[in-house]
Coordinates of C-alpha atoms in Angstrom, one line a residue:
X1 CA 10.3 95.2 34.1
X2 CA 6.5 94.0 33.7
X3 CA 3.4 92.9 34.5
X4 CA 2.6 89.0 33.9
X5 CA -0.4 86.5 35.1
X6 CA -0.7 83.3 34.0
X7 CA -3.9 81.4 35.2
X8 CA -6.5 79.8 34.9
X9 CA -10.7 79.8 36.4
X10 CA -13.8 78.9 35.3
X11 CA -14.6 80.6 33.0
X12 CA -11.2 79.0 30.9
X13 CA -11.4 75.5 32.6
X14 CA -13.9 73.3 33.5
X15 CA -14.7 72.4 37.0
X16 CA -13.0 68.9 36.8
X17 CA -9.9 70.2 35.9
X18 CA -10.1 72.9 38.6
X19 CA -11.1 70.8 41.0
X20 CA -7.1 69.0 39.9
X21 CA -4.7 71.5 39.7
X22 CA -6.1 73.1 43.3
X23 CA -3.5 74.1 45.3
X24 CA -3.3 74.6 49.3
X25 CA -1.3 76.5 51.3
X26 CA 2.5 74.6 51.2
X27 CA 2.2 74.5 47.8
X28 CA 1.3 78.4 47.3
X29 CA 4.3 78.8 49.9
X30 CA 6.4 77.5 47.3
X31 CA 5.1 77.5 44.2
X32 CA 5.2 81.3 45.5
X33 CA 9.5 81.0 46.7
X34 CA 10.2 78.8 43.8
X35 CA 8.3 81.6 41.2
X36 CA 11.1 84.9 42.7
X37 CA 13.9 82.5 42.9
X38 CA 13.3 80.9 38.8
X39 CA 15.4 83.9 36.7
X40 CA 12.6 86.2 34.2
X41 CA 10.5 86.7 37.4
X42 CA 11.6 88.9 40.6
X43 CA 8.5 89.4 43.2
X44 CA 5.3 86.9 42.8
X45 CA 1.4 86.3 44.5
X46 CA -0.8 83.4 44.2
X47 CA -4.8 84.9 44.0
X48 CA -6.0 81.2 44.4
X49 CA -9.9 80.6 45.2
X50 CA -12.6 78.0 44.8
X51 CA -13.2 78.8 41.2
X52 CA -9.5 80.8 40.0
X53 CA -5.8 79.3 39.7
X54 CA -3.1 83.5 38.7
X55 CA -0.2 83.0 39.0
X56 CA 1.5 87.4 39.2
X57 CA 4.8 88.0 38.4
X58 CA 7.0 90.8 38.0
X59 CA 9.1 89.3 34.7
X60 CA 12.5 91.4 32.1
X61 CA 11.5 88.5 29.4
X62 CA 7.7 87.6 28.8
X63 CA 8.0 85.0 26.3
X64 CA 10.9 83.5 29.1
X65 CA 8.0 84.4 32.4
X66 CA 5.5 82.4 30.3
X67 CA 6.9 79.5 30.0
X68 CA 8.4 79.3 33.2
X69 CA 5.0 80.1 34.6
X70 CA 3.2 77.6 33.2
X71 CA 5.9 74.7 34.5
X72 CA 6.0 75.9 38.0
X73 CA 2.0 76.2 37.8
X74 CA 1.7 72.6 36.2
X75 CA 4.2 71.0 38.6
X76 CA 3.3 72.8 41.8
X77 CA -0.6 71.6 40.8
X78 CA 0.0 68.1 39.8
X79 CA -1.9 68.5 37.2
X80 CA 0.8 67.5 33.5
X81 CA 1.4 71.2 31.2
X82 CA 0.5 69.8 28.2
X83 CA -3.3 69.6 30.0
X84 CA -3.0 72.4 31.9
X85 CA -1.8 74.5 28.9
X86 CA -5.1 74.9 27.3
X87 CA -7.2 75.8 30.4
X88 CA -4.2 78.6 30.6
X89 CA -4.7 82.5 30.0
X90 CA -2.3 85.0 29.9
X91 CA -1.9 89.2 30.6
X92 CA 1.1 91.1 30.1
X93 CA 0.8 94.4 30.9
X94 CA -2.0 96.8 31.1
X95 CA -4.2 94.0 30.2
X96 CA -3.0 92.1 33.2
X97 CA -4.4 95.6 35.1
X98 CA -6.7 95.1 33.9
X99 CA -7.6 91.4 35.0
X100 CA -7.0 92.2 38.5
X101 CA -9.4 94.7 38.6
X102 CA -12.0 93.4 37.1
X103 CA -11.1 90.5 39.2
X104 CA -11.0 92.5 42.0
X105 CA -14.9 94.3 41.6
X106 CA -16.5 91.2 40.6
X107 CA -17.1 91.2 37.2
X108 CA -14.9 87.8 36.3
X109 CA -16.4 86.4 39.7
X110 CA -18.8 82.8 39.0
X111 CA -21.2 85.3 40.7
X112 CA -20.1 88.4 39.5
X113 CA -19.9 91.5 40.8
X114 CA -19.7 89.1 44.7
X115 CA -17.4 90.7 47.4
X116 CA -16.0 87.8 48.4
X117 CA -12.9 88.8 46.4
X118 CA -11.8 91.3 47.9
X119 CA -10.6 88.8 51.1
X120 CA -9.4 86.4 48.8
X121 CA -6.9 89.5 46.8
X122 CA -6.4 90.7 50.8
X123 CA -5.5 87.1 51.8
X124 CA -3.5 86.9 48.5
X125 CA -1.7 90.1 49.3
X126 CA -0.5 89.5 52.8
X127 CA 1.2 86.6 51.2
X128 CA 2.8 87.6 49.5
X129 CA 4.3 90.2 51.9
X130 CA 4.6 87.7 54.3
X131 CA 6.9 86.2 52.9
X132 CA 8.8 88.1 50.9
X133 CA 8.1 88.3 47.1
X134 CA 6.2 90.9 46.8
X135 CA 8.2 93.9 45.6
X136 CA 6.3 97.4 44.8
X137 CA 5.1 96.5 41.9
X138 CA 2.9 94.0 43.0
X139 CA 2.7 95.3 46.5
X140 CA 1.3 98.7 44.2
X141 CA -0.7 96.2 41.7
X142 CA -3.0 94.5 44.5
X143 CA -3.7 97.2 46.6
X144 CA -4.9 99.3 44.1
X145 CA -7.5 96.6 42.3
X146 CA -8.6 96.1 46.7
X147 CA -8.8 99.8 46.1
X148 CA -11.3 99.9 43.5
X149 CA -12.8 97.4 43.9
X150 CA -14.1 99.1 47.2
X151 CA -14.7 102.1 45.1
X152 CA -16.8 99.6 42.4
X153 CA -18.6 98.3 45.0
X154 CA -18.9 102.0 46.7
X155 CA -20.5 104.0 43.9
X156 CA -22.3 101.3 42.1
X157 CA -25.1 98.9 42.3
X158 CA -22.8 95.9 41.8
X159 CA -24.2 94.3 44.7
X160 CA -28.0 94.6 43.5
X161 CA -26.1 91.7 41.2
X162 CA -23.6 90.1 43.9
X163 CA -24.3 87.9 46.4
X164 CA -21.4 86.1 48.0
X165 CA -21.0 81.8 46.4
X166 CA -22.9 81.1 50.2
X167 CA -26.5 83.4 49.3
X168 CA -26.3 81.7 45.3
X169 CA -25.1 78.9 46.9
X170 CA -28.5 78.6 50.0
X171 CA -31.1 79.5 47.0
X172 CA -29.6 77.1 44.8
X173 CA -30.2 74.3 47.5
X174 CA -34.1 76.1 48.2
X175 CA -34.1 76.1 44.7
X176 CA -35.3 79.2 44.2
X177 CA -37.8 79.7 46.5
X178 CA -37.5 81.7 49.5
X179 CA -34.0 81.4 51.5
X180 CA -35.0 82.2 55.4
X181 CA -38.5 79.9 54.8
X182 CA -36.3 77.2 53.9
X183 CA -34.1 78.0 56.5
X184 CA -36.3 78.2 59.0
X185 CA -36.3 75.4 61.9
X186 CA -33.4 73.3 60.4
X187 CA -30.0 72.1 62.1
X188 CA -26.9 73.3 60.4
X189 CA -23.3 71.0 60.3
X190 CA -20.9 73.0 59.0
X191 CA -17.4 71.7 58.5
X192 CA -14.9 73.9 58.8
X193 CA -14.3 76.7 59.4
X194 CA -12.6 79.1 57.8
X195 CA -13.1 82.2 55.8
X196 CA -15.4 80.0 53.6
X197 CA -17.1 78.5 56.4
X198 CA -17.2 81.2 58.3
X199 CA -19.4 83.7 56.3
X200 CA -21.9 80.4 55.9
X201 CA -21.9 79.9 59.4
X202 CA -23.5 83.7 59.8
X203 CA -25.9 83.3 56.8
X204 CA -27.7 81.1 58.0
X205 CA -27.9 82.4 61.4
X206 CA -29.2 84.9 60.0
X207 CA -31.6 82.7 57.7
X208 CA -33.3 81.5 60.7
X209 CA -31.7 77.8 61.3
X210 CA -32.7 76.9 64.6
X211 CA -29.1 74.9 65.4
X212 CA -25.8 75.7 63.8
X213 CA -23.5 72.9 64.7
X214 CA -19.3 73.5 64.0
X215 CA -16.8 70.4 63.2
X216 CA -13.1 71.5 61.8
X217 CA -9.4 69.3 62.3
X218 CA -8.7 72.2 64.2
X219 CA -11.4 71.6 68.0
X220 CA -10.5 75.2 69.4
X221 CA -11.1 77.7 65.9
X222 CA -14.3 75.6 66.0
X223 CA -15.6 76.5 69.6
X224 CA -14.4 79.5 68.5
X225 CA -16.8 80.1 65.8
X226 CA -19.4 78.1 68.3
X227 CA -19.0 81.5 70.8
X228 CA -19.1 84.1 67.7
X229 CA -22.3 82.3 66.5
X230 CA -23.8 82.4 69.7
X231 CA -23.8 85.7 70.6
X232 CA -24.0 87.2 67.4
X233 CA -27.0 90.4 68.7
X234 CA -28.8 89.6 64.8
X235 CA -30.2 86.1 65.5
X236 CA -31.5 83.6 67.6
X237 CA -29.1 80.3 66.2
X238 CA -28.0 77.9 69.2
X239 CA -24.1 77.0 67.9
X240 CA -21.9 74.6 69.4
X241 CA -18.8 73.2 68.4
X242 CA -17.8 68.3 67.1
X243 CA -14.1 67.3 66.4
X244 CA -14.3 65.8 63.3
X245 CA -15.4 62.3 63.9
X246 CA -18.2 63.0 65.6
X247 CA -19.5 64.1 62.0
X248 CA -20.3 60.7 61.2
X249 CA -23.3 61.3 63.7
X250 CA -23.8 64.6 63.7
X251 CA -25.1 64.2 59.7
X252 CA -27.4 61.8 60.5
X253 CA -29.7 64.7 62.9
X254 CA -28.2 67.4 60.1
X255 CA -30.8 69.3 58.1
X256 CA -28.8 70.8 55.8
X257 CA -24.5 70.3 55.6
X258 CA -22.0 73.0 54.7
X259 CA -19.1 71.7 53.7
X260 CA -15.4 73.3 52.5
X261 CA -12.3 72.4 54.1
X262 CA -8.9 72.2 52.3
X263 CA -8.7 67.9 52.5
X264 CA -7.3 66.8 49.1
X265 CA -9.4 64.3 49.9
X266 CA -13.3 63.2 50.0
X267 CA -14.4 65.0 53.5
X268 CA -18.8 63.2 53.3
X269 CA -18.7 59.8 50.8
X270 CA -21.8 58.7 49.1
X271 CA -22.3 56.6 51.4
X272 CA -22.3 58.6 54.9
X273 CA -24.2 60.5 53.2
X274 CA -26.4 57.6 52.1
X275 CA -26.7 56.5 55.5
X276 CA -27.8 59.7 56.4
X277 CA -30.9 60.3 54.1
X278 CA -32.0 56.6 55.0
X279 CA -32.2 57.0 58.7
X280 CA -34.2 60.1 57.3
X281 CA -36.8 58.0 55.5
X282 CA -36.4 54.3 57.1
X283 CA -35.7 53.1 53.5
X284 CA -31.8 53.0 51.6
X285 CA -32.0 55.9 49.1
X286 CA -32.2 54.3 45.6
X287 CA -29.5 56.2 43.0
X288 CA -30.5 57.3 39.8
X289 CA -28.6 59.0 36.4
X290 CA -28.3 60.2 33.7
X291 CA -25.7 57.0 32.2
X292 CA -28.2 53.9 30.4
X293 CA -28.3 52.1 33.6
X294 CA -28.3 48.4 33.6
X295 CA -30.8 46.1 35.8
X296 CA -30.2 44.4 38.6
X297 CA -30.8 41.5 37.3
X298 CA -29.8 41.4 33.7
X299 CA -27.0 39.7 33.2
X300 CA -23.5 42.5 32.4
X301 CA -22.3 42.8 29.3
X302 CA -19.1 40.3 28.2
X303 CA -17.2 43.8 27.6
X304 CA -14.1 43.3 29.7
X305 CA -13.1 41.0 26.6
X306 CA -10.4 42.6 25.3
X307 CA -12.5 45.6 26.1
X308 CA -9.2 48.6 25.7
X309 CA -11.0 50.6 28.6
X310 CA -10.5 49.9 32.0
X311 CA -13.3 49.1 33.1
X312 CA -12.2 48.8 36.6
X313 CA -12.6 52.3 36.5
X314 CA -16.0 52.9 35.4
X315 CA -18.2 53.6 37.6
X316 CA -20.6 50.2 38.6
X317 CA -24.6 49.9 36.9
X318 CA -23.1 51.8 33.8
X319 CA -23.7 50.9 30.0
X320 CA -19.4 50.8 29.9
X321 CA -21.1 51.4 26.3
X322 CA -21.9 54.4 27.0
X323 CA -20.4 57.7 27.9
X324 CA -20.1 57.5 31.8
X325 CA -18.0 54.5 30.9
X326 CA -15.9 57.0 28.7
X327 CA -15.9 60.2 30.3
X328 CA -12.0 61.5 30.8
X329 CA -10.4 58.7 28.4
X330 CA -8.0 60.4 25.4
X331 CA -9.3 60.4 22.0
X332 CA -6.7 56.8 20.6
X333 CA -8.2 55.3 23.4
X334 CA -11.8 56.4 22.4
X335 CA -11.3 56.0 18.6
X336 CA -10.2 52.1 19.6
X337 CA -13.0 50.8 21.3
X338 CA -15.3 52.8 18.8
X339 CA -13.5 49.6 16.3
X340 CA -13.8 47.2 18.8
X341 CA -17.8 47.8 20.6
X342 CA -18.8 48.4 16.0
X343 CA -17.1 44.9 15.5
X344 CA -20.0 43.5 16.8
X345 CA -17.0 42.2 19.9
X346 CA -20.8 42.7 23.1
X347 CA -23.1 40.3 24.1
X348 CA -27.2 41.5 24.6
X349 CA -27.5 42.7 28.0
X350 CA -30.5 44.1 29.7
X351 CA -33.2 44.9 25.9
X352 CA -30.2 46.1 24.1
X353 CA -29.4 44.8 20.7
X354 CA -27.3 45.1 17.4
X355 CA -29.5 48.8 16.6
X356 CA -28.5 49.8 20.0
X357 CA -24.9 49.6 20.4
X358 CA -24.5 50.3 16.6
X359 CA -25.1 53.4 18.1
X360 CA -22.8 53.4 20.8
X361 CA -20.2 53.0 18.4
X362 CA -21.6 56.5 16.8
X363 CA -21.8 58.2 19.9
X364 CA -18.4 56.2 21.0
X365 CA -16.5 58.3 17.8
X366 CA -18.3 61.3 17.5
X367 CA -17.2 61.3 21.3
X368 CA -14.1 60.6 20.3
X369 CA -13.2 63.5 17.5
X370 CA -14.6 66.5 20.7
X371 CA -11.9 64.1 22.1
X372 CA -9.0 65.0 19.5
X373 CA -10.0 69.0 20.0
X374 CA -10.1 69.2 23.0
X375 CA -7.7 66.7 24.9
X376 CA -10.3 64.1 26.3
X377 CA -14.0 64.1 27.7
X378 CA -14.9 65.8 30.4
X379 CA -16.3 64.0 33.1
X380 CA -20.2 64.7 33.1
X381 CA -21.9 64.0 37.6
X382 CA -24.6 65.7 37.1
X383 CA -27.3 64.4 36.9
X384 CA -31.0 64.9 34.0
X385 CA -34.0 66.4 36.7
X386 CA -35.9 63.5 37.0
X387 CA -39.5 63.5 37.2
X388 CA -40.3 62.0 40.1
X389 CA -37.6 62.2 42.1
X390 CA -38.2 62.4 46.1
X391 CA -37.6 66.1 48.2
X392 CA -34.7 65.7 49.8
X393 CA -34.4 65.0 53.2
X394 CA -30.3 66.4 53.0
X395 CA -29.8 69.3 51.8
X396 CA -25.8 69.3 51.3
X397 CA -23.4 72.6 50.1
X398 CA -19.9 71.7 48.5
X399 CA -18.0 75.0 48.1
X400 CA -14.5 73.1 48.1
X401 CA -12.1 73.5 45.9
X402 CA -11.2 70.7 45.8
X403 CA -14.5 69.0 46.6
X404 CA -15.3 67.6 50.1
X405 CA -18.3 66.1 49.4
X406 CA -18.8 62.7 46.7
X407 CA -20.2 63.7 43.3
X408 CA -22.1 60.4 43.1
X409 CA -24.7 61.9 46.3
X410 CA -25.8 64.3 43.1
X411 CA -27.7 60.3 42.5
X412 CA -28.9 59.8 45.6
X413 CA -32.3 60.5 45.7
X414 CA -33.6 62.0 49.3
X415 CA -31.0 64.8 48.8
X416 CA -29.5 67.6 47.3
X417 CA -26.3 68.3 46.7
X418 CA -24.8 72.0 45.5
X419 CA -21.2 72.6 44.5
X420 CA -18.6 74.2 42.2
X421 CA -19.2 72.7 39.3
X422 CA -23.2 73.5 39.3
X423 CA -23.5 76.1 40.6
X424 CA -21.7 77.3 37.9
X425 CA -24.1 76.6 35.7
X426 CA -26.6 77.6 37.0
X427 CA -24.5 81.4 36.7
X428 CA -24.2 80.5 33.8
X429 CA -28.0 82.1 33.8
X430 CA -27.6 84.5 36.6
X431 CA -29.8 88.1 35.6
X432 CA -26.2 90.8 35.1
X433 CA -27.5 94.1 36.3
X434 CA -27.0 97.1 34.5
X435 CA -24.9 98.3 36.5
X436 CA -22.7 96.5 35.9
X437 CA -21.6 99.0 32.4
X438 CA -20.7 101.4 35.1
X439 CA -18.2 99.1 36.8
X440 CA -16.4 98.8 33.4
X441 CA -16.0 102.4 33.6
X442 CA -14.4 102.6 36.3
X443 CA -12.4 99.4 36.1
X444 CA -11.2 100.8 32.6
X445 CA -10.4 104.6 33.9
X446 CA -8.4 102.9 36.6
X447 CA -6.3 101.3 34.1
X448 CA -5.8 104.1 32.7
X449 CA -4.5 106.2 35.2
X450 CA -3.1 103.2 37.3
X451 CA -0.1 102.9 33.8
X452 CA 0.4 106.1 33.8
X453 CA 1.4 106.6 37.2
X454 CA 4.0 103.5 36.8
X455 CA 5.0 105.0 33.6
X456 CA 5.7 107.9 35.5
X457 CA 7.5 105.8 38.4
X458 CA 9.5 104.7 36.3
X459 CA 10.7 107.4 35.0
X460 CA 11.9 109.4 38.0
X461 CA 14.7 107.4 39.2
X462 CA 16.1 108.8 36.7
X463 CA 15.0 112.4 37.0
X464 CA 16.7 112.0 40.3
X465 CA 19.8 110.8 38.9
X466 CA 19.8 113.8 36.2
X467 CA 19.9 116.2 39.7
X468 CA 22.0 114.6 41.3
X469 CA 24.6 115.2 38.1
X470 CA 23.9 118.4 38.4
X471 CA 24.3 119.6 41.6
X472 CA 27.1 117.4 41.9
X473 CA 28.3 119.3 38.8
X474 CA 28.0 122.7 40.9
X475 CA 28.6 121.9 44.0
X476 CA 32.2 121.2 41.3
X477 CA 32.4 124.2 39.7
X478 CA 31.4 126.2 43.4
X479 CA 34.6 124.3 44.5
X480 CA 37.6 125.7 41.9
X481 CA 35.9 129.3 41.9
X482 CA 36.5 129.4 45.5
X483 CA 39.2 128.5 44.4
X484 CA 40.7 130.3 42.5
X485 CA 39.1 133.8 44.1
X486 CA 39.3 133.0 48.2
X487 CA 39.2 137.0 49.0
X488 CA 36.2 136.5 47.9
X489 CA 33.6 137.1 51.6
X490 CA 31.0 134.5 52.9
X491 CA 28.3 136.9 51.6
X492 CA 29.2 136.7 48.5
X493 CA 29.6 132.8 48.1
X494 CA 26.5 132.4 49.1
X495 CA 25.0 135.6 46.3
X496 CA 27.3 132.7 43.5
X497 CA 26.1 129.9 44.6
X498 CA 22.3 130.9 44.5
X499 CA 23.0 132.4 40.9
X500 CA 24.6 129.0 39.8
X501 CA 21.3 126.4 41.3
X502 CA 19.1 129.3 40.1
X503 CA 20.9 128.6 36.5
X504 CA 21.1 124.0 37.0
X505 CA 16.9 124.7 37.8
X506 CA 16.0 126.6 35.2
X507 CA 17.4 124.6 32.6
X508 CA 16.1 121.0 33.8
X509 CA 12.3 122.5 34.7
X510 CA 10.7 121.9 32.5
X511 CA 12.4 118.6 30.8
X512 CA 12.2 117.3 33.4
X513 CA 8.1 118.1 33.5
X514 CA 7.2 116.7 30.2
X515 CA 9.3 114.3 30.0
X516 CA 7.5 113.2 33.5
X517 CA 3.6 114.0 31.4
X518 CA 5.2 112.6 28.4
X519 CA 6.9 108.5 30.4
X520 CA 2.2 108.8 31.8
X521 CA 1.4 108.0 28.1
X522 CA 1.0 105.0 26.8
X523 CA 4.6 104.3 24.9
X524 CA 6.8 106.6 27.5
X525 CA 8.7 104.6 28.9
X526 CA 11.3 104.4 26.7
X527 CA 12.1 108.3 27.7
X528 CA 14.3 107.0 30.4
X529 CA 16.3 105.1 27.8
X530 CA 16.6 108.8 26.2
X531 CA 17.3 110.7 29.2
X532 CA 20.4 108.4 30.4
X533 CA 21.5 108.1 26.7
X534 CA 21.6 111.4 26.1
X535 CA 22.7 112.9 29.6
X536 CA 25.9 109.9 29.6
X537 CA 23.9 109.0 32.8
X538 CA 25.8 106.2 35.1
X539 CA 23.3 103.1 35.1
X540 CA 24.6 102.3 38.0
X541 CA 23.8 105.6 40.1
X542 CA 20.2 105.5 38.6
X543 CA 19.7 101.5 40.1
X544 CA 20.9 102.9 43.1
X545 CA 18.0 105.8 43.3
X546 CA 15.9 103.3 42.6
X547 CA 17.1 100.0 45.7
X548 CA 16.8 104.1 47.4
X549 CA 13.3 103.9 46.8
X550 CA 12.2 100.8 46.9
X551 CA 14.3 99.7 50.7
X552 CA 12.5 103.0 52.7
X553 CA 8.9 102.8 50.7
X554 CA 6.7 101.2 53.7
X555 CA 5.4 98.1 52.8
X556 CA 1.0 98.7 53.6
X557 CA -0.6 96.4 54.2
X558 CA -4.4 95.7 52.5
X559 CA -6.8 97.8 54.1

């Protein structure tokens, strides 16, 4: 059997795809059950975070395993296989081990060096253990990944490079300023009471906010988190719990909002946030856009006449000729739209000229060429910086996947929204610590050691079966000797038995020690096959030894 991982992350897929492919707890459970029920896989574990979805499995066939795991990911995520495939990555054997160890050390995180991933790996293993989908390979792998991650954080300064997404997100809300100075005295609303929300609440409390209100669908969990915050010695925050139906009222009083729930739909709409801003400023907030906006008094273009686009899906206030209208469209539709726009089928609106319509046609043609390469144009929802944008009165941090807060809030003057997409963009320019190289060396060493241990363990059942066969041969020969020499006393029988055992042990010692050493080297697993062939070992005997080892091994919970 061999280790295989198929997944997608912020490094391989746009946030819009990650958001659609996000797996809730029930979907993860079904995915694990279906994976181990599939023919190529015997073990499975899912690592699903806000910026990655990975399926680990022990498979007996590489190509069949890749096909099956990819199909299962597509089925359970709800994203079509053809659309999902370009964003998937595959790691096999040592590369798969290297990938997980790198993830555990924070090297593959959106914020390099962050330690929160260790808790997520621990939860992933615990889920697979509870569902009995993790066997010896994945138990050993994930347990070792946790140890490697802890080693990286204890032996290096990777923590200086990394921080949690919560801390990084708050820094983005503070626009690079001092978070404690920015947070001091503010009121915070935390929506959700899971691990990420709890971390956000604790971080805000230590940063010096005056009040934290916790809202959660399960009120008892919200109350428990509020109690923990209230009783903590390292802050002086006032904390209370509310039910989810109180969120609209609390939103009008909150300065800072952090949301991370498992909801499949929006928790906060742009309208609700706009209402909160209006309640603070006394004026409805202005909506800004990075795209060409049509002035309210200008007539809308008669673009719906024979236009191949579904204008009902286009956001109001945007030019149907611009990039906002074509975001997400496939290449064929874009090409039709370019031909339609270039054919003069639109009337100038808002001062538009024939030249600008031709420029739009050229833009759409270029976008179609891009879509032909990557499949479709990713939706672009973040605004360009606006020179005269007023200071925000409401700060929002969305750490959920799929998102909790409407991305249209990005365009509301008076509100500042930081979400997974904007965090990914900001982290691309974040400096990396010099300790990263040291962590990479640790990962490489640990991968080599883990591979050697796994290869050595692979041959152990064969060696045990060989020694068992030798012991049976010795027992049979001693019994035959006793029958032929019945006059021997017990002392003589004991001496003969010890002598025969010593001969067999000496004959087997050097070969078995050496074959374990050879098996630990890359490509050494073939020695087990050679040993079985040379000594004509019964395959069922070897398999029974493996099953016995698995059944007696204690499956420890992750530390």
